[in-house]
Amino acid sequence: MITRLFSAALRGVEAQEVEVEVNARGADKPVVIIVGLPDAAVRESSQRVISAIGASALFLDDGVKTVNLAPADLKKEGPSFDLPIALAMVAASRTRPFNCDDCCVVGELGLDGAVRPVKGVLSIALEAKRRGRTRLLVPEANAPEAAVIQGIQVFPIRHLREAWEFLEEDLLIPPFKLDRRAFFESHRRYEVDFDEVRGQHFVKRALEVAAAGGHNLLMVGPPGTGKSMLAKRIPTIMPDMTEDEAIETTKIHSIAGLLDVKHAFLTTRPFRSPHHTISDVGLLGGGSNPGPGEVSLAHHGVLFLDELPEFRRSTLEVMRQPLEDGDVTISRAAGSFTFPARFMLVAAMNPCPCGFYGDIKRQCRCSPRQIETYRQRISGPLLDRIDLHVEVPLVDFRELSSGAAGESSETIRQRVIEARRIQAGRFRKGGAITNSAMGPRQVKAHCKLDSESSGYLEHAMEEMNFSARAHDRILKVARTLADLGGSESIRPNNILEAIQYRSLDRKLFS
């Protein structure tokens, strides 16, 4: 007898439906054969499944069970097929027909029949809905993640026997209910705030500009000036993620296995801060089974690279494509995988190897050659892709000891939201989302200068030897400054301030 159930396999950040077929035929002893391009984890599921069926007191007759995972040319990976294989094998041991065409089933089994959580449930729920399945059986720990998707009933499963009795209609399991609005509101909270930062008013202004226009930013300053503290608070001044952005970001984290019961869905913008020893694959993504890297995990959020010159140059250079395109394409023998990577790059570095170049109180021990070599670890093309270069000075004692609270993140965020609203109206016909994503035609259309502003920019280009890319970055930043000021046109003071944010191009170390 042949029985079938539907499950799903992960491919990149998406899922593809898999049909689990089981054919039972007589033999002297039980044998399980799994075909359909399974990996080692899927092949080993036969032993877990047989043990779980026995521990659940479910009937499994002797004989050969051939399990086919279709389509046969799609590689099946991971233990998420345990539960559907077990249910299909038990059904194949009966004489009654078994029909669950409206179900999609995923879950890993323990030897005692307990159902354990798996990766990528959000992507699987989206695929099941697209295929017209109305019921989704998932491990109990994955239910909140899957229930975010509307239009499909999610049933939390704790044990193999529980799943079988539910499909046989001997047990009633209510679908998991999620109050989406209350869930989003309760989880949109940050543990840090900008009012905790003393001083650094110029740097805070630059961070506000970066958040308003989606610009990349580099902070340069000696140790202990608060660069990391400032960077960690950038997500608190960015607009709330939309539902679509939250789903897209959660899919990536789910596939990477970074979700748990307490954080089953991401409603705040991610903040990723990899160590400078990270490999190219760790940053960009890849591997034998291609998975997302840090640039994708920071999708719709912030990627913070502290001690930027300490990263390997080759590792930094792989970021040039995602910074321009907003996604990462990884090609392997098994196929090509695309991971979204639209993030805001925030980096920090010392002005020199010892960290005290330009400090009026502490003497720098580095030679000019050491300083220049240190700076040249960051290539010109990568530096051109960073819109704002900001110097972060030491904070005065009086500001540190002052009891006066600074502006809160909420106050700054309201100004950022208003600037983003202006940009949404400007780009409503498509092509860009924020000023930083404008193409050449949009820059020409939306960044027109009067004669005075054009004169300032021309003088800066000649005196400071800016590149063509830096020219466009200045215009984009100036457009954001105008939006923050509520101005329809770019004013001379916007151009001058935008030029001030190119400190490394102004030969800071010369």
Coordinates of C-alpha atoms in Angstrom, one line a residue:
M1 CA 0.0 0.0 0.0
I2 CA 1.2 3.5 -0.8
T3 CA 0.6 6.5 1.4
R4 CA 1.7 10.0 1.1
L5 CA 2.1 13.2 3.2
F6 CA 3.4 16.7 2.3
S7 CA 6.4 18.3 3.9
A8 CA 9.0 20.9 2.7
A9 CA 12.7 21.3 2.2
L10 CA 14.7 24.5 2.5
R11 CA 16.6 26.0 -0.4
G12 CA 18.4 29.2 0.5
V13 CA 15.8 31.3 2.4
E14 CA 12.9 29.7 0.6
A15 CA 11.1 26.4 1.1
Q16 CA 10.0 23.9 -1.6
E17 CA 7.2 21.4 -1.0
V18 CA 8.3 17.8 -0.8
E19 CA 6.0 14.8 -1.2
V20 CA 6.7 12.0 1.3
E21 CA 5.6 8.6 -0.3
V22 CA 5.9 5.3 1.5
N23 CA 5.4 1.9 -0.2
A24 CA 5.0 -1.1 2.1
R25 CA 5.6 -4.7 0.9
G26 CA 6.0 -8.0 2.8
A27 CA 9.3 -9.3 4.0
D28 CA 10.7 -11.4 6.9
K29 CA 12.1 -8.4 8.8
P30 CA 11.5 -4.6 8.9
V31 CA 13.7 -2.7 6.5
V32 CA 13.5 1.1 5.7
I33 CA 14.9 2.4 2.4
I34 CA 14.9 6.2 1.9
V35 CA 15.4 7.5 -1.7
G36 CA 15.1 11.0 -3.2
L37 CA 18.6 12.5 -2.7
P38 CA 18.7 12.4 1.1
D39 CA 21.7 13.6 3.1
A40 CA 23.1 11.8 6.1
A41 CA 20.7 13.3 8.6
V42 CA 17.7 12.2 6.5
R43 CA 19.1 8.6 5.9
E44 CA 19.6 8.2 9.6
S45 CA 16.0 9.2 10.3
S46 CA 15.0 5.5 9.7
Q47 CA 16.5 4.5 13.1
R48 CA 14.9 7.4 14.9
V49 CA 11.6 6.8 13.3
I50 CA 11.4 3.1 14.1
S51 CA 12.4 3.8 17.7
A52 CA 9.8 6.6 18.0
I53 CA 7.0 4.5 16.5
G54 CA 7.7 1.7 19.1
A55 CA 7.9 4.1 22.0
S56 CA 4.6 5.7 20.9
A57 CA 2.8 2.3 20.9
L58 CA 1.9 2.6 17.2
F59 CA 1.6 -0.4 14.9
L60 CA 4.3 -1.0 12.3
D61 CA 4.2 -4.3 10.5
D62 CA 7.3 -6.2 9.3
G63 CA 8.3 -5.7 5.8
V64 CA 10.2 -3.3 3.5
K65 CA 9.2 0.3 3.6
T66 CA 10.4 2.3 0.7
V67 CA 10.3 6.1 1.4
N68 CA 10.5 8.4 -1.6
L69 CA 11.1 12.1 -1.1
A70 CA 9.9 13.8 -4.3
P71 CA 11.0 15.7 -6.3
A72 CA 14.0 13.3 -6.5
D73 CA 16.4 15.9 -7.9
L74 CA 16.1 18.2 -4.9
K75 CA 18.6 17.6 -2.1
K76 CA 16.8 16.9 1.3
E77 CA 18.7 18.0 4.3
G78 CA 18.2 18.0 8.1
P79 CA 15.9 16.0 10.5
S80 CA 12.6 17.9 9.7
F81 CA 11.3 14.9 7.7
D82 CA 11.2 12.5 10.7
L83 CA 7.6 13.3 11.6
P84 CA 6.0 13.0 8.2
I85 CA 8.1 9.8 7.4
A86 CA 6.9 8.2 10.7
L87 CA 3.3 9.1 10.1
A88 CA 3.4 7.8 6.5
M89 CA 5.0 4.6 7.6
V90 CA 2.4 3.9 10.2
A91 CA -0.4 4.7 7.7
A92 CA 1.2 2.3 5.2
S93 CA 1.0 -0.6 7.7
R94 CA -2.8 -0.3 7.7
T95 CA -5.4 -1.5 5.3
R96 CA -7.6 1.6 5.4
P97 CA -6.9 4.5 3.0
F98 CA -5.1 7.5 4.4
N99 CA -5.7 10.9 3.0
C100 CA -4.1 14.1 4.4
D101 CA -3.7 16.2 1.2
D102 CA -4.6 19.4 3.0
C103 CA -1.7 18.9 5.5
C104 CA 1.9 19.9 5.6
V105 CA 4.0 18.2 8.3
V106 CA 7.5 18.9 9.7
G107 CA 9.3 17.9 12.8
E108 CA 12.3 16.1 14.3
L109 CA 11.7 13.0 16.4
G110 CA 13.4 11.9 19.5
L111 CA 13.8 8.2 20.2
D112 CA 10.9 8.4 22.7
G113 CA 8.6 10.0 20.1
A114 CA 8.9 13.5 21.3
V115 CA 8.7 16.2 18.6
R116 CA 11.6 18.6 18.5
P117 CA 11.9 22.0 16.9
V118 CA 13.4 22.5 13.4
K119 CA 14.8 25.4 11.3
G120 CA 13.0 27.4 8.7
V121 CA 9.4 26.9 9.8
L122 CA 8.4 30.4 8.7
S123 CA 9.5 29.7 5.1
I124 CA 7.8 26.3 5.3
A125 CA 4.5 28.0 6.4
L126 CA 4.7 30.4 3.5
E127 CA 5.3 27.6 1.0
A128 CA 2.4 25.5 2.5
K129 CA 0.1 28.4 2.1
R130 CA 1.2 29.0 -1.4
R131 CA 0.5 25.4 -2.3
G132 CA -3.0 25.6 -0.9
R133 CA -2.5 23.5 2.3
T134 CA -4.9 24.5 5.0
R135 CA -3.3 22.7 8.0
L136 CA 0.3 22.8 9.2
L137 CA 1.6 20.4 11.9
V138 CA 4.8 21.8 13.5
P139 CA 6.7 21.2 16.8
E140 CA 5.1 23.1 19.7
A141 CA 8.2 25.3 20.0
N142 CA 7.8 26.5 16.4
A143 CA 4.1 27.2 16.5
P144 CA 4.4 31.0 17.4
E145 CA 6.8 31.5 14.4
A146 CA 4.5 29.7 11.9
A147 CA 1.3 31.3 13.3
V148 CA 2.4 34.8 12.1
I149 CA 1.4 33.7 8.6
Q150 CA -2.3 34.3 8.0
G151 CA -4.5 31.9 6.0
I152 CA -3.2 28.6 7.3
Q153 CA -4.1 26.8 10.6
V154 CA -1.0 25.9 12.7
F155 CA -1.3 22.9 15.1
P156 CA 1.4 22.5 17.7
I157 CA 2.6 18.9 18.1
R158 CA 4.5 17.6 21.2
H159 CA 4.6 13.8 20.5
L160 CA 4.3 11.4 17.5
R161 CA 1.3 9.6 19.0
E162 CA -0.4 13.0 19.4
A163 CA 0.1 13.8 15.7
W164 CA -1.2 10.4 14.7
E165 CA -4.4 10.6 16.8
F166 CA -5.0 14.1 15.5
L167 CA -4.8 13.0 11.9
E168 CA -7.1 10.0 12.7
E169 CA -9.5 12.5 14.3
D170 CA -9.3 10.7 17.7
L171 CA -7.8 13.8 19.3
L172 CA -8.8 17.4 19.1
I173 CA -5.9 19.9 19.0
P174 CA -7.0 23.6 18.8
P175 CA -5.0 25.7 16.2
F176 CA -2.5 28.0 17.7
K177 CA -3.9 31.5 18.0
L178 CA -1.6 34.6 17.8
D179 CA -2.8 38.1 18.4
R180 CA -0.6 39.6 15.7
R181 CA -1.0 43.3 16.7
A182 CA -0.4 42.6 20.4
F183 CA 2.5 40.4 19.6
F184 CA 4.2 43.0 17.5
E185 CA 3.6 45.8 20.0
S186 CA 4.9 43.8 23.0
H187 CA 8.1 42.8 21.3
R188 CA 9.0 46.2 19.7
R189 CA 11.1 47.3 22.7
Y190 CA 14.8 48.1 23.0
E191 CA 16.9 47.8 26.1
V192 CA 19.1 50.8 25.3
D193 CA 18.3 54.4 24.5
F194 CA 20.2 57.5 23.2
D195 CA 19.4 59.5 26.3
E196 CA 22.1 57.3 28.1
V197 CA 24.8 58.8 25.9
R198 CA 26.6 61.9 27.3
G199 CA 28.0 64.5 24.9
Q200 CA 28.9 63.6 21.3
H201 CA 26.2 65.9 19.8
F202 CA 27.9 66.1 16.4
V203 CA 28.2 62.3 16.2
K204 CA 24.5 61.9 17.2
R205 CA 23.6 64.3 14.4
A206 CA 25.5 62.1 11.9
L207 CA 23.8 59.0 13.2
E208 CA 20.4 60.6 12.8
V209 CA 21.3 61.6 9.2
A210 CA 22.5 58.0 8.5
A211 CA 19.3 56.5 9.9
A212 CA 17.1 59.0 8.0
G213 CA 18.6 58.2 4.6
G214 CA 19.8 54.6 5.1
H215 CA 23.4 55.8 4.7
N216 CA 26.5 53.8 5.6
L217 CA 28.6 55.3 8.3
L218 CA 32.2 55.1 9.6
M219 CA 33.2 56.5 13.1
V220 CA 36.9 57.3 13.7
G221 CA 38.1 58.0 17.2
P222 CA 40.5 56.9 20.0
P223 CA 39.5 54.1 22.3
G224 CA 36.9 54.9 25.0
T225 CA 35.0 57.6 23.1
G226 CA 31.7 55.6 22.9
K227 CA 31.8 54.4 19.3
S228 CA 30.4 50.9 20.1
M229 CA 27.8 52.4 22.6
L230 CA 26.6 54.8 19.9
A231 CA 26.4 52.0 17.2
K232 CA 24.3 49.7 19.4
R233 CA 21.7 52.5 19.8
I234 CA 21.2 53.1 16.0
P235 CA 18.3 50.6 15.7
T236 CA 16.4 52.5 18.3
I237 CA 16.1 55.5 16.1
M238 CA 15.2 53.6 12.9
P239 CA 11.6 53.3 11.9
D240 CA 9.7 50.2 13.1
M241 CA 9.9 47.2 10.7
T242 CA 6.9 46.7 8.6
E243 CA 5.2 43.3 8.7
D244 CA 6.7 42.2 5.4
E245 CA 10.2 43.3 6.6
A246 CA 9.8 41.4 9.8
I247 CA 8.7 38.2 8.0
E248 CA 11.6 38.5 5.5
T249 CA 14.2 39.0 8.3
T250 CA 12.7 36.3 10.5
K251 CA 13.0 33.8 7.6
I252 CA 16.7 34.3 7.5
H253 CA 17.2 33.9 11.2
S254 CA 15.0 30.9 11.3
I255 CA 17.0 29.1 8.5
A256 CA 20.2 30.0 10.5
G257 CA 18.7 28.4 13.6
L258 CA 18.9 31.5 15.7
L259 CA 15.3 31.6 16.9
D260 CA 14.0 30.1 20.2
V261 CA 10.8 30.0 22.1
K262 CA 11.3 33.5 23.6
H263 CA 12.4 35.0 20.3
A264 CA 10.2 33.1 17.8
F265 CA 9.7 36.2 15.6
L266 CA 11.8 39.3 15.0
T267 CA 9.9 42.6 15.4
T268 CA 13.0 44.9 16.1
R269 CA 15.7 45.6 13.6
P270 CA 18.6 43.2 13.9
F271 CA 22.0 44.4 15.1
R272 CA 24.9 42.2 14.1
S273 CA 28.4 42.7 15.3
P274 CA 30.8 40.0 14.1
H275 CA 34.4 39.7 15.4
H276 CA 37.2 40.9 13.1
T277 CA 38.5 37.3 12.8
I278 CA 35.4 36.3 10.9
S279 CA 35.9 34.4 7.6
D280 CA 34.6 35.4 4.1
V281 CA 32.0 32.6 4.4
G282 CA 30.9 33.7 7.8
L283 CA 30.4 37.3 6.6
L284 CA 28.9 36.7 3.2
G285 CA 27.4 33.2 3.6
G286 CA 28.0 29.9 1.9
G287 CA 29.4 26.6 2.9
S288 CA 28.8 23.1 1.5
N289 CA 25.1 23.6 2.5
P290 CA 24.9 27.3 1.7
G291 CA 23.5 29.3 4.5
P292 CA 23.1 33.1 5.3
G293 CA 26.1 35.0 6.5
E294 CA 26.3 38.1 8.8
V295 CA 25.4 40.5 6.0
S296 CA 22.1 38.6 5.5
L297 CA 21.4 38.2 9.2
A298 CA 21.6 42.0 9.4
H299 CA 19.0 42.4 6.6
H300 CA 16.7 45.4 7.4
G301 CA 19.0 46.2 10.3
V302 CA 22.5 47.3 11.2
L303 CA 25.8 45.5 10.5
F304 CA 28.5 46.9 12.9
L305 CA 32.1 46.2 12.1
D306 CA 34.3 47.4 15.1
E307 CA 38.0 47.8 14.5
L308 CA 37.4 47.9 10.8
P309 CA 41.1 47.8 9.7
E310 CA 41.6 44.6 11.7
F311 CA 39.3 42.7 9.4
R312 CA 41.1 40.8 6.6
R313 CA 41.1 42.9 3.4
S314 CA 39.6 40.1 1.4
T315 CA 36.8 39.7 3.9
L316 CA 35.9 43.4 3.6
E317 CA 36.1 43.4 -0.2
V318 CA 33.3 40.7 -0.4
M319 CA 30.9 43.3 1.0
R320 CA 31.1 45.5 -2.0
Q321 CA 28.5 43.5 -4.0
P322 CA 25.8 43.4 -1.2
L323 CA 26.4 47.1 -0.4
E324 CA 25.6 47.9 -4.0
D325 CA 22.9 45.3 -4.9
G326 CA 21.2 44.6 -1.5
D327 CA 21.6 40.8 -1.9
V328 CA 24.2 38.1 -2.0
T329 CA 24.4 35.4 -4.7
I330 CA 26.3 32.2 -3.9
S331 CA 27.0 29.7 -6.7
R332 CA 27.8 26.1 -5.9
A333 CA 27.7 22.8 -7.8
A334 CA 24.2 22.2 -6.3
G335 CA 22.9 25.5 -7.7
S336 CA 22.8 29.2 -7.2
F337 CA 21.4 30.7 -3.9
T338 CA 20.4 34.3 -3.4
F339 CA 20.2 35.7 0.2
P340 CA 18.8 39.2 0.8
A341 CA 21.3 41.6 2.4
R342 CA 19.9 45.1 2.5
F343 CA 21.6 46.5 5.7
M344 CA 23.0 49.7 7.0
L345 CA 26.8 49.4 7.5
V346 CA 28.2 51.1 10.6
A347 CA 31.9 50.7 11.1
A348 CA 34.4 52.0 13.8
M349 CA 38.1 52.4 13.8
N350 CA 40.9 54.0 15.7
P351 CA 42.8 56.9 13.9
C352 CA 46.1 54.9 14.1
P353 CA 47.4 51.6 15.4
C354 CA 48.0 52.9 19.0
G355 CA 44.7 54.8 18.8
F356 CA 45.8 58.3 20.0
Y357 CA 46.6 60.1 16.8
G358 CA 45.2 63.6 17.1
D359 CA 44.6 63.3 20.8
I360 CA 45.6 66.5 22.6
K361 CA 46.1 64.8 25.9
R362 CA 47.8 61.5 25.0
Q363 CA 50.8 61.3 22.6
C364 CA 50.6 59.1 19.5
R365 CA 53.5 56.6 19.3
C366 CA 53.0 55.7 15.6
S367 CA 55.1 56.9 12.7
P368 CA 53.5 58.5 9.6
R369 CA 54.2 55.4 7.7
Q370 CA 52.5 53.2 10.2
I371 CA 49.5 55.5 10.2
E372 CA 49.3 55.4 6.4
T373 CA 49.7 51.6 6.3
Y374 CA 46.9 51.3 8.9
R375 CA 44.6 53.5 6.9
Q376 CA 45.3 51.7 3.6
R377 CA 43.9 48.4 5.0
I378 CA 40.6 49.9 4.0
S379 CA 40.4 50.1 0.2
G380 CA 39.3 53.2 -1.6
P381 CA 36.3 51.5 -3.4
L382 CA 35.0 50.3 0.0
L383 CA 35.5 53.7 1.6
D384 CA 33.7 55.3 -1.3
R385 CA 30.6 53.2 -0.5
I386 CA 30.5 54.6 3.1
D387 CA 28.6 57.9 2.9
L388 CA 29.5 59.5 6.2
H389 CA 32.9 59.6 7.9
V390 CA 32.6 61.0 11.4
E391 CA 35.3 61.9 13.9
V392 CA 34.4 60.8 17.5
P393 CA 36.4 62.9 20.1
L394 CA 36.9 62.2 23.8
V395 CA 34.0 63.4 26.0
D396 CA 34.7 66.2 28.4
F397 CA 34.5 65.4 32.1
R398 CA 31.8 68.0 32.7
E399 CA 29.6 66.4 30.1
L400 CA 30.2 62.9 31.5
S401 CA 29.3 64.0 35.0
S402 CA 26.3 66.1 34.0
G403 CA 23.0 64.9 35.2
A404 CA 21.1 66.4 32.2
A405 CA 19.6 63.7 30.0
G406 CA 20.1 63.9 26.3
E407 CA 17.5 63.5 23.6
S408 CA 15.7 60.2 23.8
S409 CA 15.7 57.7 21.0
E410 CA 11.9 58.2 20.5
T411 CA 12.4 61.9 19.9
I412 CA 15.1 61.3 17.3
R413 CA 13.2 58.5 15.7
Q414 CA 10.2 60.8 15.1
R415 CA 12.4 63.1 13.0
V416 CA 13.8 60.1 11.2
I417 CA 10.3 58.7 10.5
E418 CA 9.2 62.1 9.0
A419 CA 12.3 62.2 6.7
R420 CA 11.5 58.6 5.6
R421 CA 7.9 59.6 4.9
I422 CA 9.1 62.3 2.6
Q423 CA 11.3 59.8 0.8
A424 CA 8.4 57.3 0.5
G425 CA 6.4 60.0 -1.3
R426 CA 9.4 60.8 -3.5
F427 CA 10.0 57.2 -4.5
R428 CA 6.4 56.0 -4.6
K429 CA 6.8 55.0 -8.3
G430 CA 9.5 52.5 -7.3
G431 CA 13.2 52.2 -7.9
A432 CA 14.4 53.2 -4.4
I433 CA 13.3 53.1 -0.8
T434 CA 15.7 55.6 0.8
N435 CA 18.0 58.4 -0.5
S436 CA 21.0 56.1 -0.2
A437 CA 19.5 53.7 -2.7
M438 CA 19.0 56.4 -5.5
G439 CA 20.4 55.5 -8.9
P440 CA 22.1 58.0 -11.2
R441 CA 18.8 59.1 -12.8
Q442 CA 17.1 59.7 -9.4
V443 CA 20.2 61.6 -8.2
K444 CA 19.9 63.8 -11.3
A445 CA 16.2 64.3 -10.7
H446 CA 16.0 64.9 -7.0
C447 CA 19.4 66.4 -6.1
K448 CA 19.4 69.6 -8.2
L449 CA 21.6 72.4 -6.9
D450 CA 21.4 76.1 -7.1
S451 CA 24.5 78.1 -8.3
E452 CA 25.8 78.7 -4.8
S453 CA 25.5 75.0 -3.7
S454 CA 27.0 73.9 -7.0
G455 CA 30.0 76.3 -6.5
Y456 CA 30.7 74.8 -3.0
L457 CA 30.6 71.3 -4.4
E458 CA 32.8 72.1 -7.4
H459 CA 35.4 73.7 -5.1
A460 CA 35.4 70.7 -2.8
M461 CA 35.8 68.3 -5.7
E462 CA 38.8 70.2 -7.0
E463 CA 40.5 70.8 -3.7
M464 CA 39.9 67.4 -2.0
N465 CA 40.1 65.2 -5.1
F466 CA 36.8 63.5 -4.5
S467 CA 35.9 60.5 -6.7
A468 CA 32.8 60.4 -8.9
R469 CA 31.2 58.0 -6.4
A470 CA 32.0 60.4 -3.5
H471 CA 30.3 63.2 -5.5
D472 CA 27.1 61.2 -5.7
R473 CA 27.3 60.2 -2.0
I474 CA 27.6 63.9 -1.0
L475 CA 24.5 64.7 -3.0
K476 CA 22.5 61.9 -1.4
V477 CA 23.5 62.9 2.1
A478 CA 22.7 66.5 1.3
R479 CA 19.2 65.4 0.0
T480 CA 18.7 63.6 3.4
L481 CA 19.8 66.7 5.3
A482 CA 17.3 68.7 3.3
D483 CA 14.5 66.2 4.1
L484 CA 15.4 66.4 7.8
G485 CA 15.1 70.2 7.6
G486 CA 11.8 70.0 5.7
S487 CA 13.2 71.6 2.6
E488 CA 12.1 70.7 -0.9
S489 CA 15.4 71.8 -2.4
I490 CA 19.0 71.3 -1.3
R491 CA 20.5 74.4 0.3
P492 CA 24.1 75.5 0.5
N493 CA 24.3 74.6 4.2
N494 CA 23.2 71.0 3.3
I495 CA 26.0 70.7 0.8
L496 CA 28.6 72.1 3.3
E497 CA 27.5 69.7 6.1
A498 CA 27.5 66.7 3.7
I499 CA 31.1 67.6 2.7
Q500 CA 32.1 67.7 6.4
Y501 CA 31.0 64.0 6.6
R502 CA 33.9 63.0 4.2
S503 CA 36.7 63.3 6.7
L504 CA 38.8 60.4 5.4
D505 CA 38.6 61.9 1.9
R506 CA 39.9 65.1 3.4
K507 CA 43.1 63.3 4.2
L508 CA 42.6 63.0 8.0
F509 CA 45.9 61.3 8.5
S510 CA 48.1 63.6 6.4

